[in-house]
Amino acid sequence: MASRKEIWDKGLKLKLQTRLLIETRMGTDNGRVYALNPSKLGHIREWEKTLYSDEEAEVSACGASISVGPTAEIIAGLAVWQMIRWFAVEQGGKDDLDNETIFSLRSLVTISRQF
């Protein structure tokens, strides 16, 4: 998470030329997809609330980050879908982009919210 925060602070936050940030986070059977405008103050405040320390991240018994292929496929698909929705909105489509999507695969649950 520290590297995400560094990239955010040094390269994305309040950069007017960047209109969309899609960021994903994944556990063994769950994930999150964030889609936001890094120059909108409301988006900045809400996304920064989701950051946590590296010590709080899910890790395996051997100390490496846990990842599972099917979970990665789902999170990648959701991220692409958010980008497609963003392009549709940019072209005048009647859709509202979800800024945060959270899913669990045990039991199957998906929730989303807008900032």
GROMACS .gro file of N, CA and C in nm:
model
  345
    1MET      N    1   0.083  -0.119   0.000
    1MET     CA    2   0.000   0.000   0.000
    1MET      C    3   0.087   0.126   0.000
    2ALA      N    4   0.205   0.117   0.060
    2ALA     CA    5   0.293   0.233   0.065
    2ALA      C    6   0.332   0.278  -0.076
    3SER      N    7   0.357   0.183  -0.164
    3SER     CA    8   0.394   0.220  -0.301
    3SER      C    9   0.276   0.286  -0.375
    4ARG      N   10   0.154   0.243  -0.349
    4ARG     CA   11   0.037   0.306  -0.410
    4ARG      C   12   0.025   0.451  -0.363
    5LYS      N   13   0.045   0.469  -0.233
    5LYS     CA   14   0.037   0.604  -0.176
    5LYS      C   15   0.143   0.695  -0.237
    6GLU      N   16   0.264   0.643  -0.255
    6GLU     CA   17   0.372   0.723  -0.314
    6GLU      C   18   0.339   0.760  -0.459
    7ILE      N   19   0.292   0.665  -0.537
    7ILE     CA   20   0.253   0.693  -0.676
    7ILE      C   21   0.140   0.796  -0.678
    8TRP      N   22   0.045   0.780  -0.589
    8TRP     CA   23  -0.068   0.873  -0.578
    8TRP      C   24  -0.019   1.015  -0.547
    9ASP      N   25   0.059   1.028  -0.442
    9ASP     CA   26   0.105   1.160  -0.398
    9ASP      C   27   0.195   1.228  -0.500
   10LYS      N   28   0.284   1.152  -0.564
   10LYS     CA   29   0.381   1.212  -0.655
   10LYS      C   30   0.336   1.220  -0.800
   11GLY      N   31   0.241   1.136  -0.839
   11GLY     CA   32   0.210   1.132  -0.982
   11GLY      C   33   0.066   1.149  -1.023
   12LEU      N   34  -0.030   1.137  -0.927
   12LEU     CA   35  -0.170   1.138  -0.969
   12LEU      C   36  -0.257   1.242  -0.900
   13LYS      N   37  -0.238   1.261  -0.773
   13LYS     CA   38  -0.324   1.349  -0.695
   13LYS      C   39  -0.323   1.491  -0.750
   14LEU      N   40  -0.442   1.540  -0.781
   14LEU     CA   41  -0.465   1.676  -0.831
   14LEU      C   42  -0.400   1.703  -0.967
   15LYS      N   43  -0.374   1.600  -1.044
   15LYS     CA   44  -0.320   1.617  -1.179
   15LYS      C   45  -0.437   1.633  -1.276
   16LEU      N   46  -0.457   1.753  -1.326
   16LEU     CA   47  -0.574   1.782  -1.409
   16LEU      C   48  -0.575   1.706  -1.541
   17GLN      N   49  -0.458   1.666  -1.589
   17GLN     CA   50  -0.453   1.593  -1.716
   17GLN      C   51  -0.498   1.448  -1.700
   18THR      N   52  -0.508   1.397  -1.578
   18THR     CA   53  -0.556   1.261  -1.553
   18THR      C   54  -0.701   1.270  -1.510
   19ARG      N   55  -0.790   1.210  -1.588
   19ARG     CA   56  -0.933   1.219  -1.559
   19ARG      C   57  -0.991   1.090  -1.503
   20LEU      N   58  -0.914   0.982  -1.509
   20LEU     CA   59  -0.963   0.855  -1.456
   20LEU      C   60  -0.849   0.775  -1.397
   21LEU      N   61  -0.869   0.729  -1.274
   21LEU     CA   62  -0.779   0.634  -1.209
   21LEU      C   63  -0.861   0.510  -1.180
   22ILE      N   64  -0.815   0.396  -1.225
   22ILE     CA   65  -0.876   0.268  -1.188
   22ILE      C   66  -0.771   0.192  -1.111
   23GLU      N   67  -0.807   0.157  -0.988
   23GLU     CA   68  -0.714   0.088  -0.899
   23GLU      C   69  -0.783  -0.036  -0.844
   24THR      N   70  -0.711  -0.147  -0.836
   24THR     CA   71  -0.770  -0.271  -0.785
   24THR      C   72  -0.693  -0.321  -0.664
   25ARG      N   73  -0.766  -0.393  -0.579
   25ARG     CA   74  -0.707  -0.458  -0.463
   25ARG      C   75  -0.769  -0.597  -0.454
   26MET      N   76  -0.687  -0.695  -0.421
   26MET     CA   77  -0.736  -0.831  -0.426
   26MET      C   78  -0.689  -0.913  -0.306
   27GLY      N   79  -0.781  -0.994  -0.254
   27GLY     CA   80  -0.750  -1.096  -0.155
   27GLY      C   81  -0.769  -1.232  -0.221
   28THR      N   82  -0.768  -1.336  -0.142
   28THR     CA   83  -0.783  -1.470  -0.200
   28THR      C   84  -0.919  -1.491  -0.262
   29ASP      N   85  -1.024  -1.440  -0.201
   29ASP     CA   86  -1.159  -1.462  -0.252
   29ASP      C   87  -1.244  -1.335  -0.252
   30ASN      N   88  -1.178  -1.221  -0.261
   30ASN     CA   89  -1.250  -1.093  -0.261
   30ASN      C   90  -1.166  -0.988  -0.330
   31GLY      N   91  -1.228  -0.876  -0.359
   31GLY     CA   92  -1.154  -0.768  -0.423
   31GLY      C   93  -1.229  -0.638  -0.419
   32ARG      N   94  -1.161  -0.534  -0.461
   32ARG     CA   95  -1.216  -0.399  -0.470
   32ARG      C   96  -1.166  -0.336  -0.599
   33VAL      N   97  -1.253  -0.259  -0.659
   33VAL     CA   98  -1.217  -0.182  -0.778
   33VAL      C   99  -1.255  -0.037  -0.750
   34TYR      N  100  -1.160   0.052  -0.765
   34TYR     CA  101  -1.185   0.194  -0.749
   34TYR      C  102  -1.173   0.263  -0.884
   35ALA      N  103  -1.267   0.349  -0.914
   35ALA     CA  104  -1.265   0.429  -1.037
   35ALA      C  105  -1.298   0.571  -0.996
   36LEU      N  106  -1.201   0.661  -1.013
   36LEU     CA  107  -1.220   0.797  -0.965
   36LEU      C  108  -1.142   0.897  -1.048
   37ASN      N  109  -1.182   1.021  -1.031
   37ASN     CA  110  -1.112   1.133  -1.094
   37ASN      C  111  -1.016   1.190  -0.990
   38PRO      N  112  -0.884   1.178  -1.010
   38PRO     CA  113  -0.788   1.221  -0.908
   38PRO      C  114  -0.773   1.372  -0.895
   39SER      N  115  -0.855   1.449  -0.967
   39SER     CA  116  -0.851   1.594  -0.949
   39SER      C  117  -0.979   1.646  -0.882
   40LYS      N  118  -1.073   1.557  -0.847
   40LYS     CA  119  -1.194   1.598  -0.776
   40LYS      C  120  -1.174   1.579  -0.626
   41LEU      N  121  -1.194   1.686  -0.552
   41LEU     CA  122  -1.166   1.682  -0.408
   41LEU      C  123  -1.248   1.576  -0.335
   42GLY      N  124  -1.375   1.559  -0.371
   42GLY     CA  125  -1.457   1.456  -0.307
   42GLY      C  126  -1.405   1.317  -0.333
   43HIS      N  127  -1.360   1.291  -0.455
   43HIS     CA  128  -1.302   1.161  -0.490
   43HIS      C  129  -1.172   1.140  -0.413
   44ILE      N  130  -1.091   1.244  -0.405
   44ILE     CA  131  -0.963   1.235  -0.332
   44ILE      C  132  -0.987   1.199  -0.187
   45ARG      N  133  -1.077   1.271  -0.121
   45ARG     CA  134  -1.104   1.247   0.022
   45ARG      C  135  -1.151   1.104   0.046
   46GLU      N  136  -1.247   1.059  -0.033
   46GLU     CA  137  -1.304   0.926  -0.012
   46GLU      C  138  -1.203   0.815  -0.043
   47TRP      N  139  -1.127   0.830  -0.152
   47TRP     CA  140  -1.031   0.725  -0.186
   47TRP      C  141  -0.920   0.718  -0.082
   48GLU      N  142  -0.872   0.831  -0.035
   48GLU     CA  143  -0.766   0.831   0.065
   48GLU      C  144  -0.810   0.766   0.195
   49LYS      N  145  -0.941   0.768   0.225
   49LYS     CA  146  -0.992   0.699   0.344
   49LYS      C  147  -0.978   0.547   0.332
   50THR      N  148  -0.963   0.496   0.211
   50THR     CA  149  -0.954   0.351   0.190
   50THR      C  150  -0.812   0.297   0.204
   51LEU      N  151  -0.715   0.384   0.218
   51LEU     CA  152  -0.576   0.341   0.230
   51LEU      C  153  -0.549   0.285   0.369
   52TYR      N  154  -0.461   0.190   0.378
   52TYR     CA  155  -0.422   0.131   0.505
   52TYR      C  156  -0.274   0.097   0.500
   53SER      N  157  -0.220   0.056   0.612
   53SER     CA  158  -0.075   0.029   0.618
   53SER      C  159  -0.043  -0.105   0.553
   54ASP      N  160   0.081  -0.122   0.514
   54ASP     CA  161   0.126  -0.249   0.456
   54ASP      C  162   0.110  -0.364   0.556
   55GLU      N  163   0.122  -0.335   0.684
   55GLU     CA  164   0.109  -0.438   0.786
   55GLU      C  165  -0.033  -0.496   0.793
   56GLU      N  166  -0.132  -0.420   0.749
   56GLU     CA  167  -0.271  -0.466   0.753
   56GLU      C  168  -0.310  -0.546   0.629
   57ALA      N  169  -0.223  -0.553   0.529
   57ALA     CA  170  -0.254  -0.624   0.405
   57ALA      C  171  -0.256  -0.774   0.427
   58GLU      N  172  -0.338  -0.844   0.349
   58GLU     CA  173  -0.347  -0.990   0.357
   58GLU      C  174  -0.221  -1.053   0.299
   59VAL      N  175  -0.160  -1.145   0.375
   59VAL     CA  176  -0.041  -1.215   0.326
   59VAL      C  177  -0.054  -1.364   0.356
   60SER      N  178   0.021  -1.443   0.282
   60SER     CA  179   0.021  -1.587   0.303
   60SER      C  180   0.115  -1.624   0.416
   61ALA      N  181   0.113  -1.751   0.452
   61ALA     CA  182   0.200  -1.799   0.560
   61ALA      C  183   0.348  -1.780   0.529
   62CYS      N  184   0.383  -1.783   0.399
   62CYS     CA  185   0.525  -1.766   0.364
   62CYS      C  186   0.564  -1.620   0.349
   63GLY      N  187   0.469  -1.528   0.370
   63GLY     CA  188   0.501  -1.387   0.367
   63GLY      C  189   0.478  -1.319   0.233
   64ALA      N  190   0.442  -1.393   0.130
   64ALA     CA  191   0.415  -1.333  -0.001
   64ALA      C  192   0.268  -1.299  -0.011
   65SER      N  193   0.234  -1.201  -0.092
   65SER     CA  194   0.094  -1.165  -0.111
   65SER      C  195   0.019  -1.283  -0.172
   66ILE      N  196  -0.099  -1.308  -0.119
   66ILE     CA  197  -0.182  -1.417  -0.170
   66ILE      C  198  -0.258  -1.368  -0.294
   67SER      N  199  -0.263  -1.448  -0.399
   67SER     CA  200  -0.345  -1.416  -0.515
   67SER      C  201  -0.393  -1.547  -0.577
   68VAL      N  202  -0.510  -1.542  -0.636
   68VAL     CA  203  -0.570  -1.659  -0.697
   68VAL      C  204  -0.617  -1.620  -0.836
   69GLY      N  205  -0.586  -1.706  -0.935
   69GLY     CA  206  -0.620  -1.677  -1.074
   69GLY      C  207  -0.763  -1.637  -1.099
   70PRO      N  208  -0.863  -1.715  -1.055
   70PRO     CA  209  -1.002  -1.677  -1.083
   70PRO      C  210  -1.040  -1.542  -1.022
   71THR      N  211  -0.990  -1.513  -0.903
   71THR     CA  212  -1.018  -1.383  -0.842
   71THR      C  213  -0.956  -1.271  -0.925
   72ALA      N  214  -0.835  -1.293  -0.974
   72ALA     CA  215  -0.769  -1.193  -1.059
   72ALA      C  216  -0.847  -1.170  -1.188
   73GLU      N  217  -0.901  -1.276  -1.246
   73GLU     CA  218  -0.980  -1.261  -1.368
   73GLU      C  219  -1.105  -1.179  -1.343
   74ILE      N  220  -1.172  -1.202  -1.232
   74ILE     CA  221  -1.293  -1.127  -1.201
   74ILE      C  222  -1.260  -0.981  -1.178
   75ILE      N  223  -1.157  -0.953  -1.101
   75ILE     CA  224  -1.125  -0.814  -1.071
   75ILE      C  225  -1.080  -0.739  -1.197
   76ALA      N  226  -1.008  -0.807  -1.286
   76ALA     CA  227  -0.967  -0.744  -1.411
   76ALA      C  228  -1.089  -0.712  -1.497
   77GLY      N  229  -1.183  -0.805  -1.503
   77GLY     CA  230  -1.305  -0.781  -1.579
   77GLY      C  231  -1.386  -0.664  -1.525
   78LEU      N  232  -1.397  -0.655  -1.393
   78LEU     CA  233  -1.469  -0.542  -1.333
   78LEU      C  234  -1.398  -0.410  -1.361
   79ALA      N  235  -1.266  -0.410  -1.357
   79ALA     CA  236  -1.190  -0.288  -1.386
   79ALA      C  237  -1.212  -0.244  -1.531
   80VAL      N  238  -1.209  -0.337  -1.624
   80VAL     CA  239  -1.233  -0.304  -1.765
   80VAL      C  240  -1.375  -0.252  -1.782
   81TRP      N  241  -1.471  -0.314  -1.715
   81TRP     CA  242  -1.609  -0.269  -1.725
   81TRP      C  243  -1.623  -0.126  -1.676
   82GLN      N  244  -1.554  -0.090  -1.569
   82GLN     CA  245  -1.559   0.048  -1.520
   82GLN      C  246  -1.501   0.145  -1.624
   83MET      N  247  -1.395   0.105  -1.691
   83MET     CA  248  -1.337   0.191  -1.795
   83MET      C  249  -1.436   0.207  -1.911
   84ILE      N  250  -1.502   0.101  -1.951
   84ILE     CA  251  -1.602   0.109  -2.058
   84ILE      C  252  -1.715   0.203  -2.017
   85ARG      N  253  -1.761   0.191  -1.893
   85ARG     CA  254  -1.867   0.279  -1.844
   85ARG      C  255  -1.820   0.425  -1.843
   86TRP      N  256  -1.696   0.449  -1.803
   86TRP     CA  257  -1.644   0.585  -1.798
   86TRP      C  258  -1.645   0.647  -1.939
   87PHE      N  259  -1.598   0.571  -2.038
   87PHE     CA  260  -1.600   0.622  -2.176
   87PHE      C  261  -1.743   0.651  -2.221
   88ALA      N  262  -1.838   0.568  -2.184
   88ALA     CA  263  -1.977   0.591  -2.221
   88ALA      C  264  -2.029   0.721  -2.158
   89VAL      N  265  -1.997   0.742  -2.031
   89VAL     CA  266  -2.039   0.866  -1.963
   89VAL      C  267  -1.974   0.987  -2.030
   90GLU      N  268  -1.845   0.976  -2.060
   90GLU     CA  269  -1.774   1.086  -2.127
   90GLU      C  270  -1.837   1.123  -2.261
   91GLN      N  271  -1.899   1.027  -2.327
   91GLN     CA  272  -1.963   1.052  -2.457
   91GLN      C  273  -2.110   1.087  -2.441
   92GLY      N  274  -2.154   1.116  -2.319
   92GLY     CA  275  -2.291   1.161  -2.296
   92GLY      C  276  -2.389   1.053  -2.257
   93GLY      N  277  -2.341   0.933  -2.232
   93GLY     CA  278  -2.428   0.824  -2.192
   93GLY      C  279  -2.489   0.846  -2.055
   94LYS      N  280  -2.607   0.791  -2.036
   94LYS     CA  281  -2.678   0.808  -1.909
   94LYS      C  282  -2.643   0.694  -1.815
   95ASP      N  283  -2.533   0.707  -1.750
   95ASP     CA  284  -2.483   0.607  -1.657
   95ASP      C  285  -2.409   0.683  -1.548
   96ASP      N  286  -2.401   0.625  -1.432
   96ASP     CA  287  -2.323   0.683  -1.323
   96ASP      C  288  -2.214   0.583  -1.286
   97LEU      N  289  -2.092   0.628  -1.291
   97LEU     CA  290  -1.978   0.542  -1.262
   97LEU      C  291  -1.974   0.508  -1.113
   98ASP      N  292  -1.956   0.380  -1.083
   98ASP     CA  293  -1.936   0.339  -0.944
   98ASP      C  294  -1.791   0.368  -0.908
   99ASN      N  295  -1.771   0.442  -0.798
   99ASN     CA  296  -1.635   0.475  -0.757
   99ASN      C  297  -1.569   0.365  -0.676
  100GLU      N  298  -1.649   0.285  -0.609
  100GLU     CA  299  -1.595   0.173  -0.533
  100GLU      C  300  -1.685   0.052  -0.554
  101THR      N  301  -1.627  -0.057  -0.595
  101THR     CA  302  -1.698  -0.184  -0.609
  101THR      C  303  -1.625  -0.287  -0.523
  102ILE      N  304  -1.699  -0.354  -0.437
  102ILE     CA  305  -1.642  -0.454  -0.348
  102ILE      C  306  -1.712  -0.585  -0.377
  103PHE      N  307  -1.634  -0.693  -0.391
  103PHE     CA  308  -1.697  -0.823  -0.413
  103PHE      C  309  -1.634  -0.929  -0.325
  104SER      N  310  -1.716  -1.028  -0.295
  104SER     CA  311  -1.672  -1.146  -0.222
  104SER      C  312  -1.719  -1.267  -0.301
  105LEU      N  313  -1.639  -1.369  -0.305
  105LEU     CA  314  -1.675  -1.490  -0.378
  105LEU      C  315  -1.722  -1.602  -0.285
  106ARG      N  316  -1.712  -1.580  -0.154
  106ARG     CA  317  -1.760  -1.678  -0.056
  106ARG      C  318  -1.846  -1.607   0.046
  107SER      N  319  -1.961  -1.598   0.042
  107SER     CA  320  -2.069  -1.613  -0.054
  107SER      C  321  -2.057  -1.502  -0.156
  108LEU      N  322  -2.122  -1.526  -0.269
  108LEU     CA  323  -2.113  -1.432  -0.379
  108LEU      C  324  -2.192  -1.305  -0.346
  109VAL      N  325  -2.118  -1.194  -0.329
  109VAL     CA  326  -2.177  -1.065  -0.295
  109VAL      C  327  -2.101  -0.957  -0.369
  110THR      N  328  -2.173  -0.862  -0.424
  110THR     CA  329  -2.111  -0.745  -0.485
  110THR      C  330  -2.188  -0.622  -0.440
  111ILE      N  331  -2.115  -0.522  -0.393
  111ILE     CA  332  -2.176  -0.394  -0.357
  111ILE      C  333  -2.093  -0.283  -0.421
  112SER      N  334  -2.157  -0.171  -0.442
  112SER     CA  335  -2.083  -0.057  -0.498
  112SER      C  336  -2.139   0.071  -0.440
  113ARG      N  337  -2.059   0.177  -0.452
  113ARG     CA  338  -2.103   0.309  -0.408
  113ARG      C  339  -2.038   0.415  -0.493
  114GLN      N  340  -2.095   0.534  -0.485
  114GLN     CA  341  -2.039   0.649  -0.554
  114GLN      C  342  -1.988   0.747  -0.450
  115PHE      N  343  -1.879   0.812  -0.481
  115PHE     CA  344  -1.822   0.912  -0.390
  115PHE      C  345  -1.899   1.043  -0.407
   0.00000   0.00000   0.00000
